[in-house]
Amino acid sequence: MALSFDPDATQLPKGHFIGGRYIDAKGGLPMRRPSDAVAYAECPVADADLVDQAVSTAKRALKESGWSTRRPRERTNAMHRWADLIEAEGETLARLEAVSSTRPISQLIQGDVAVTAEQIRFFAEFADKEGSDLVPTGDDSLGLIMTEPYGVVGAITPWNFPLSMAGWKLGPALAAGNAIVLKPSEMTPFSTLYVAELAVRAGIPAGLINIVLGDGRTTGTAITGHPDISKVSFTGSTAAGSAIMANIARTGVKPMTLELGGKSPQIVFADADLTLAANAIASSIVVNAGQACVAGSRIIVEKSTAESLALAILARMQTIKPGPTWDETSDYSPIISERQIDRIDAIVRAAIDAGAECLTGAKRLNRDGYFYAPTLLSHVRQDSPAVVEEIFGPVLTLQTFTDEEEALALADHPTYGLAAGLFTRDLSRAIRLTRRLQAGTVWINRYSRSRDHILPTGGYKQSGIGKDLGRAAYQANRKSKSVLINL
Ligand code: NAD
């Protein structure tokens, strides 16, 4: 199947998607394609009134459709039909995503689209299997913990994996019996709009999924502070997560799930399979040009093996094929925006000025769009900006250690605790260190999620509160009621 396409010929969905139809909107925030920097569209900004309209539509749809009270298997079946349609329309979805985002079309088809359909099926299956609990009480009573959906969930997603992130929010919320008002990133809204349209086409009642477009300040704030949004589920930066907490505190009290930033370490011992470690580490920073929350951007390697590891990573970094996201041969992503590529370069420069040695990269690629070379910096101190800041770009730092304690001390980040990687053939050491690593996910002798979806993901420290994926994500979309019956 030929996947390359002409971005100028791609029909983009127009406006917000509320109550099962597009609401046309003119003007908005200018959008540029990361692959060639061409201005191609504007993203409308929903104001508080439009957000209110989306929330009341969601409430009404929930009531009229009986989505949360009908037989749970009906929710499961409808969501399976939706997943089928996502697969059938995979190419259109992938094009809509590739136009605006940093995701290359081939990776979208094999990865993001396929994984989103899988995850919707995964969550659909909880609807009629995950129940309430009968709990031990005295003989004179019967105790139950019942669970119920929240009602209308407000979700906000980032630009780096737009479709997958929408799936992470929509799948569990819907399976758990809620309606949703979701705001995708103002830089990458199109695939999310289309996935919501596909839900309606698959028979999920109109109005259960509403997509409002806009920025964080106007639209995001209106969602998180709306009195009829009963739960907030957010993925994005720690700074925005903190602003959302403040807005929720100011406007009332409601539960929230926050999936935030990271600066994850990858610890490599001399006994590790070096080829495996080098490939895993390089891939984790080359995929999406390091624009991943879990990017393993800090290499912490046993001194005796640092040079061979660095050489193997450098070799892997040479194999990238940068190119527009709409070219099926491209496998290396652009950076999302001019602002972001400037920020990456500024942090790299500051690190070099502070004494880091550049082994490769540290420059823009000489081509259209916002491409930055894979970069490896060694001799960085623990307080180097390249070690402290979440760069969100293709930049690896390399630090060395001589014993486990030093490795753990270097791995510990003052702010973040999203993920960590560990490469060693010594199982006891792997377990010993895993117990002490301050991270919500630890990968041992690999550095990537699997497609099992059962393992929850979420951060320690300021990398977040609560979990996405796994049973935990389904449960986080239901509240519990304790019932005690006198016998
Ligand atoms: P961002 O925080 O700038 O924006 C994320 C979303 O939040 C966007 O839709 C934006 O419009 C909205 N937003 C911004 N300020 C807001 C506010 N005050 N109130 C409500 N909404 C607001 O993040 P980004 O640049 O789109 O994405 C990159 C960040 O996301 C990185 O920090 C990355 O680590 C993080 N991320 C985390 C995970 C995870 O699972 N932990 C996954 C992907 C991305």
XYZ file of C-alpha atoms and ligand atoms in Angstrom:
531
model
C 0.000 0.000 0.000
C 1.413 3.404 -0.974
C 1.130 5.692 2.020
C 2.731 8.941 0.837
C 0.229 11.732 0.213
C -0.100 15.386 -0.745
C -0.775 17.471 2.385
C -2.318 20.299 0.340
C -4.965 17.929 -0.988
C -6.001 16.714 2.477
C -9.508 17.722 3.514
C -9.437 18.911 7.142
C -12.455 18.656 9.476
C -13.780 22.138 10.186
C -14.780 23.520 13.572
C -15.702 21.912 16.873
C -17.576 18.608 17.122
C -20.547 18.894 19.484
C -23.647 16.709 19.671
C -22.525 14.583 16.742
C -21.973 17.415 14.237
C -19.351 19.954 13.297
C -19.915 23.492 14.529
C -18.294 25.765 11.994
C -15.957 28.397 13.405
C -13.991 31.049 11.626
C -10.505 32.317 12.394
C -8.379 31.368 15.334
C -4.805 30.465 16.099
C -2.458 30.190 13.091
C -1.161 26.666 12.400
C 2.053 25.732 10.618
C 3.073 22.275 9.403
C 6.170 21.140 11.332
C 7.494 19.277 8.279
C 7.802 22.355 6.015
C 6.810 25.361 8.178
C 3.980 26.215 5.766
C 0.994 28.066 7.304
C -2.013 25.937 6.347
C -4.934 26.386 8.762
C -6.285 28.167 11.815
C -7.485 26.534 14.999
C -10.699 28.069 16.356
C -10.853 28.911 20.062
C -13.989 27.866 21.965
C -15.026 30.417 24.574
C -16.713 29.666 27.899
C -20.198 29.769 26.302
C -19.299 27.175 23.706
C -17.677 24.959 26.345
C -20.879 25.304 28.351
C -22.873 24.230 25.294
C -20.635 21.153 24.906
C -21.026 20.241 28.579
C -24.826 20.554 28.541
C -24.931 18.533 25.306
C -22.890 15.818 27.019
C -25.169 15.814 30.082
C -28.276 15.593 27.947
C -26.826 12.820 25.765
C -25.924 10.823 28.842
C -29.462 11.076 30.164
C -31.292 10.467 26.896
C -29.103 7.618 25.656
C -29.008 5.699 28.937
C -25.321 5.031 28.143
C -24.412 4.447 31.773
C -27.528 2.495 32.783
C -28.129 0.214 29.792
C -26.660 -3.272 29.722
C -22.882 -2.854 29.941
C -22.361 -5.283 27.041
C -24.021 -2.725 24.768
C -21.262 -0.253 25.633
C -18.683 -2.936 24.934
C -20.221 -3.813 21.559
C -20.522 -0.199 20.433
C -16.906 0.461 21.332
C -15.767 -2.628 19.405
C -17.595 -1.312 16.335
C -15.826 2.012 16.858
C -12.431 0.283 17.014
C -13.276 -1.602 13.780
C -14.069 1.697 12.068
C -10.838 3.286 13.336
C -8.948 0.448 11.660
C -11.002 0.658 8.479
C -10.468 4.434 8.282
C -6.874 4.184 9.468
C -5.381 5.823 6.421
C -7.617 8.912 6.637
C -6.959 9.209 10.356
C -3.231 8.867 9.844
C -3.223 11.558 7.146
C -5.120 13.988 9.359
C -2.565 13.392 12.069
C 0.492 13.497 9.808
C -0.475 16.877 8.285
C -0.324 18.763 11.563
C 1.820 16.676 13.873
C 5.335 15.274 14.043
C 4.272 11.661 13.470
C 5.473 10.076 10.189
C 2.708 8.415 8.176
C 4.252 4.902 8.211
C 4.671 4.951 11.983
C 1.105 6.203 12.379
C -0.353 3.334 10.375
C 1.711 0.631 12.079
C 1.720 2.218 15.520
C -0.597 4.980 16.689
C -3.728 4.064 14.700
C -3.464 0.329 15.329
C -2.657 0.845 19.004
C -5.573 3.253 19.495
C -8.015 0.691 18.084
C -6.509 -1.992 20.338
C -6.785 0.209 23.401
C -10.414 1.045 22.727
C -11.145 -2.684 22.540
C -9.093 -3.240 25.694
C -11.150 -0.690 27.671
C -14.442 -1.787 26.104
C -13.982 -5.162 27.757
C -13.963 -3.679 31.262
C -17.518 -2.381 30.866
C -19.152 -5.756 31.486
C -16.419 -7.413 33.546
C -15.313 -4.963 36.206
C -17.997 -4.850 38.911
C -18.757 -3.760 42.418
C -17.464 -5.530 45.552
C -19.236 -7.405 48.306
C -17.150 -6.762 51.408
C -16.817 -8.630 54.708
C -19.053 -7.216 57.467
C -20.727 -8.656 60.580
C -23.530 -11.265 60.225
C -26.134 -8.593 60.882
C -25.372 -6.606 57.745
C -24.327 -6.728 54.100
C -21.651 -4.338 52.838
C -21.213 -3.338 49.201
C -18.887 -1.008 47.393
C -20.794 0.110 44.316
C -19.106 1.992 41.525
C -20.719 4.543 39.205
C -19.570 6.792 36.375
C -18.761 10.416 37.185
C -21.023 11.934 34.535
C -19.208 14.359 32.254
C -15.420 13.982 32.181
C -13.296 16.890 30.935
C -10.179 15.753 29.052
C -7.256 17.765 27.689
C -4.514 16.273 25.516
C -1.058 17.309 24.215
C 0.271 17.462 20.653
C 3.004 14.833 20.739
C 0.891 11.675 20.123
C -2.514 13.279 19.474
C -4.455 10.193 18.457
C -3.045 7.868 21.120
C -3.536 10.475 23.811
C -7.164 10.963 22.765
C -7.609 7.167 22.906
C -6.121 7.016 26.416
C -8.773 9.479 27.610
C -11.828 8.507 25.540
C -11.504 4.711 25.885
C -11.710 4.316 29.665
C -14.086 7.273 30.217
C -16.600 5.953 27.723
C -16.327 2.302 28.759
C -16.910 3.378 32.350
C -20.208 4.988 31.328
C -19.277 8.677 31.150
C -19.730 11.384 28.519
C -16.696 13.464 27.562
C -15.760 16.981 26.560
C -12.230 16.798 25.164
C -9.900 19.577 24.081
C -7.029 18.386 21.880
C -3.902 20.502 21.477
C -4.444 23.618 19.390
C -1.532 22.429 17.205
C -2.909 18.984 16.320
C -6.727 18.786 16.582
C -7.749 17.022 13.345
C -7.320 13.313 14.072
C -9.168 13.732 17.380
C -12.121 15.370 15.601
C -12.278 12.543 13.115
C -12.024 9.817 15.752
C -15.036 11.407 17.498
C -16.939 11.467 14.191
C -16.132 7.767 13.734
C -17.576 7.026 17.184
C -20.938 8.461 16.110
C -20.774 6.557 12.826
C -20.140 3.374 14.822
C -23.356 3.897 16.795
C -22.042 5.531 19.966
C -24.790 8.033 20.820
C -24.145 11.550 19.493
C -23.218 13.981 22.251
C -21.311 11.480 24.376
C -18.026 12.594 22.817
C -17.663 16.327 22.228
C -14.494 17.934 20.941
C -13.932 21.615 21.604
C -10.956 23.299 19.999
C -8.892 26.057 21.512
C -5.950 27.024 23.653
C -5.283 26.293 27.308
C -5.935 29.750 28.661
C -9.461 30.213 27.284
C -10.862 26.800 26.387
C -8.839 24.631 28.775
C -9.624 26.879 31.727
C -13.336 26.873 30.858
C -13.336 23.049 30.838
C -11.439 22.445 34.076
C -13.451 25.085 35.960
C -16.895 24.106 34.641
C -19.222 23.140 37.510
C -20.788 20.245 35.547
C -17.458 18.644 34.655
C -17.168 16.083 37.437
C -13.650 14.841 36.750
C -10.651 16.161 34.847
C -8.180 13.999 32.969
C -5.152 15.874 31.671
C -1.970 15.001 29.814
C 0.612 17.696 29.204
C 3.368 19.677 30.865
C 3.902 19.950 34.593
C 3.438 23.732 34.342
C -0.012 23.360 32.761
C -0.897 20.589 35.263
C -0.079 22.947 38.073
C -2.221 25.738 36.525
C -5.095 23.248 36.195
C -4.829 22.270 39.874
C -4.959 25.956 40.805
C -8.007 26.554 38.599
C -9.818 23.548 40.043
C -9.035 24.716 43.573
C -10.313 28.190 42.693
C -13.558 27.016 41.116
C -14.456 24.104 43.387
C -13.176 20.619 44.145
C -13.079 17.695 41.726
C -10.913 14.642 41.134
C -8.225 14.842 38.490
C -5.749 12.610 36.737
C -2.588 14.418 35.676
C -0.049 12.820 33.309
C 2.806 15.304 33.212
C 6.399 15.814 32.136
C 9.463 13.640 32.596
C 13.244 13.508 32.405
C 13.838 9.820 32.589
C 17.172 8.088 33.274
C 18.481 4.921 31.631
C 21.063 3.127 33.779
C 23.474 0.803 31.978
C 25.791 -1.601 33.837
C 28.918 -3.077 32.281
C 27.371 -6.583 32.327
C 24.440 -5.495 30.105
C 23.846 -6.601 26.524
C 25.347 -3.423 25.046
C 23.849 -3.769 21.577
C 20.395 -4.159 23.066
C 20.943 -1.226 25.461
C 22.325 1.075 22.753
C 19.410 0.322 20.401
C 16.809 0.826 23.111
C 18.376 4.080 24.306
C 18.888 5.537 20.844
C 15.362 4.564 19.745
C 13.835 6.167 22.817
C 15.273 9.551 21.815
C 15.013 9.183 18.041
C 11.323 8.156 18.003
C 9.249 11.308 17.495
C 12.584 13.186 17.797
C 12.494 12.769 21.564
C 9.093 14.439 21.874
C 7.765 11.768 24.215
C 6.962 12.135 27.896
C 8.890 8.957 28.679
C 11.899 9.767 26.463
C 14.882 8.204 28.231
C 16.998 11.291 27.845
C 19.597 10.758 30.583
C 22.124 7.937 30.069
C 23.823 6.892 33.291
C 26.459 4.322 32.382
C 29.124 2.387 34.277
C 32.410 4.139 33.551
C 34.226 1.138 32.047
C 31.607 0.734 29.347
C 30.744 4.374 28.569
C 32.850 4.674 25.437
C 31.558 1.528 23.708
C 27.976 2.440 24.574
C 28.392 5.975 23.200
C 29.859 4.619 19.932
C 26.971 2.183 19.474
C 24.408 4.933 20.122
C 26.158 7.279 17.691
C 26.043 4.567 15.019
C 22.299 4.083 15.524
C 21.741 7.869 15.377
C 23.355 7.947 11.907
C 20.615 5.690 10.489
C 17.764 8.205 10.741
C 15.777 9.195 7.652
C 14.393 12.700 8.253
C 11.624 13.806 5.941
C 8.110 15.195 5.770
C 5.563 13.286 7.827
C 3.545 12.683 4.637
C 6.405 10.789 2.945
C 6.212 7.060 3.667
C 10.019 6.715 3.684
C 10.512 9.265 6.511
C 11.290 7.797 9.893
C 12.660 10.835 11.739
C 10.223 13.495 12.942
C 10.375 17.269 12.823
C 10.064 19.328 15.993
C 6.532 20.643 16.542
C 7.227 24.389 16.152
C 9.774 27.131 15.605
C 9.416 28.129 19.253
C 10.163 24.610 20.452
C 13.183 24.085 18.182
C 14.618 27.403 19.403
C 14.099 26.289 22.998
C 15.848 22.952 22.363
C 18.795 24.714 20.769
C 19.010 27.261 23.597
C 19.206 24.516 26.257
C 21.824 22.590 24.265
C 23.909 25.777 23.829
C 23.628 26.594 27.535
C 24.763 23.052 28.426
C 27.761 23.306 26.078
C 28.630 26.721 27.534
C 28.481 25.123 30.978
C 31.094 22.516 29.962
C 29.263 19.700 28.158
C 31.098 17.999 25.290
C 29.059 17.539 22.095
C 29.608 14.060 20.564
C 27.133 14.674 17.759
C 24.311 17.035 16.732
C 23.611 20.283 18.575
C 22.253 21.872 15.397
C 19.232 22.240 13.163
C 19.186 20.013 10.106
C 19.663 21.941 6.895
C 16.236 21.388 5.343
C 12.709 22.866 5.317
C 10.649 22.619 8.471
C 11.787 22.246 12.054
C 14.278 19.361 12.111
C 16.923 19.055 14.840
C 19.849 16.622 14.670
C 20.002 13.767 17.185
C 22.348 15.075 19.850
C 24.596 13.361 22.375
C 26.256 15.405 25.120
C 28.850 13.936 27.491
C 30.681 15.378 30.508
C 27.497 16.965 31.803
C 27.156 17.841 35.459
C 24.054 17.004 37.473
C 23.065 20.687 37.470
C 23.571 21.134 33.696
C 20.442 22.578 32.029
C 20.495 19.574 29.688
C 20.164 17.244 32.702
C 17.634 19.296 34.659
C 15.220 20.569 31.968
C 12.680 18.433 30.124
C 14.042 19.289 26.649
C 11.355 17.425 24.686
C 13.694 16.982 21.744
C 16.307 14.512 20.408
C 18.921 15.237 23.054
C 20.692 12.618 25.180
C 23.090 13.365 28.010
C 25.710 10.875 29.183
C 26.956 10.609 32.777
C 29.132 7.877 34.281
C 29.149 6.040 37.618
C 31.353 3.586 39.448
C 28.888 1.908 41.838
C 25.155 1.369 42.364
C 24.786 4.148 44.915
C 26.264 6.682 42.544
C 24.030 5.427 39.710
C 20.935 5.846 41.891
C 21.993 9.303 43.046
C 22.455 10.443 39.448
C 19.171 8.855 38.360
C 17.181 10.737 40.984
C 15.679 13.916 39.501
C 14.550 16.767 41.749
C 11.249 17.266 39.888
C 10.353 14.341 37.678
C 9.750 10.613 38.200
C 7.932 9.335 35.135
C 9.985 6.352 33.922
C 13.412 4.742 34.238
C 15.382 2.150 32.279
C 17.769 -0.423 33.689
C 20.159 -2.562 31.634
C 21.940 -5.421 33.425
C 22.144 -9.219 33.286
C 22.155 -9.384 37.099
C 18.565 -10.075 38.162
C 19.156 -9.395 41.856
C 20.652 -6.019 41.070
C 17.752 -5.197 38.744
C 15.222 -5.902 41.502
C 17.309 -4.099 44.147
C 17.491 -0.944 42.044
C 13.895 -1.115 40.847
C 12.784 -0.966 44.481
C 14.689 2.261 44.980
C 14.092 4.073 41.687
C 11.650 6.946 42.090
C 9.673 6.400 38.895
C 6.129 5.334 38.012
C 7.440 2.889 35.378
C 10.677 0.879 35.334
C 11.701 -0.945 32.163
C 14.386 -3.619 32.536
C 16.447 -4.583 29.482
C 14.009 -2.692 27.240
C 12.815 0.886 26.989
C 9.292 0.994 25.607
C 5.721 0.107 26.396
C 4.379 -3.210 25.156
C 1.054 -3.526 23.374
C -0.532 -5.292 26.341
C -2.114 -2.066 27.683
C -2.659 -3.660 31.099
C 0.292 -1.912 32.767
C -0.796 1.487 34.084
C 1.317 4.514 33.255
C 1.796 7.576 35.433
C 4.359 9.563 37.300
C 6.008 9.894 40.684
C 6.906 13.346 42.007
C 5.745 16.184 39.719
C 5.351 13.810 36.771
C 1.737 13.377 37.735
C -1.129 12.132 39.824
C -3.043 8.935 38.994
C -2.678 6.553 36.077
C -3.663 6.124 32.454
C -3.937 2.683 30.803
C -4.535 -0.581 32.649
C -7.396 -1.395 35.007
C -6.438 1.711 36.993
C -7.548 4.003 34.154
C -10.959 2.355 33.978
C -11.390 2.541 37.740
C -10.303 6.203 37.746
C -13.338 6.957 35.603
C -15.780 5.620 38.204
C -16.523 6.824 41.702
C -17.386 4.471 44.556
C -20.336 4.403 46.905
C -20.256 2.417 50.152
C -23.555 0.709 50.979
C -24.381 -1.024 54.276
C -27.637 -2.963 54.505
C -29.061 -3.899 57.881
C -30.239 -7.499 57.838
P 1.130 21.656 27.296
O 1.021 21.488 28.773
O 1.647 22.915 26.767
O -0.313 21.481 26.640
C -1.068 20.286 26.817
C -2.536 20.602 26.644
O -2.954 21.412 27.739
C -2.863 21.401 25.389
O -4.097 20.945 24.890
C -2.966 22.824 25.913
O -3.788 23.650 25.131
C -3.576 22.580 27.285
N -3.325 23.610 28.292
C -2.217 24.374 28.451
N -2.359 25.169 29.529
C -3.562 24.878 30.073
C -4.288 25.381 31.198
N -3.799 26.326 31.994
N -5.508 24.865 31.466
C -6.029 23.909 30.692
N -5.404 23.405 29.598
C -4.182 23.876 29.295
O 1.935 20.386 26.780
P 2.360 20.031 25.287
O 3.481 20.926 24.900
O 1.151 19.944 24.419
O 2.889 18.529 25.476
C 4.150 18.244 25.951
C 4.109 17.949 27.435
O 3.193 16.896 27.692
C 5.462 17.450 27.945
O 5.738 18.035 29.194
C 5.238 15.953 28.090
O 6.090 15.314 29.001
C 3.816 15.898 28.503
N 3.243 14.571 28.241
C 3.050 13.708 29.285
C 2.561 12.424 29.049
C 2.377 11.437 30.195
O 1.755 10.400 29.990
N 2.879 11.724 31.387
C 2.262 12.021 27.746
C 2.469 12.921 26.699
C 2.954 14.198 26.962
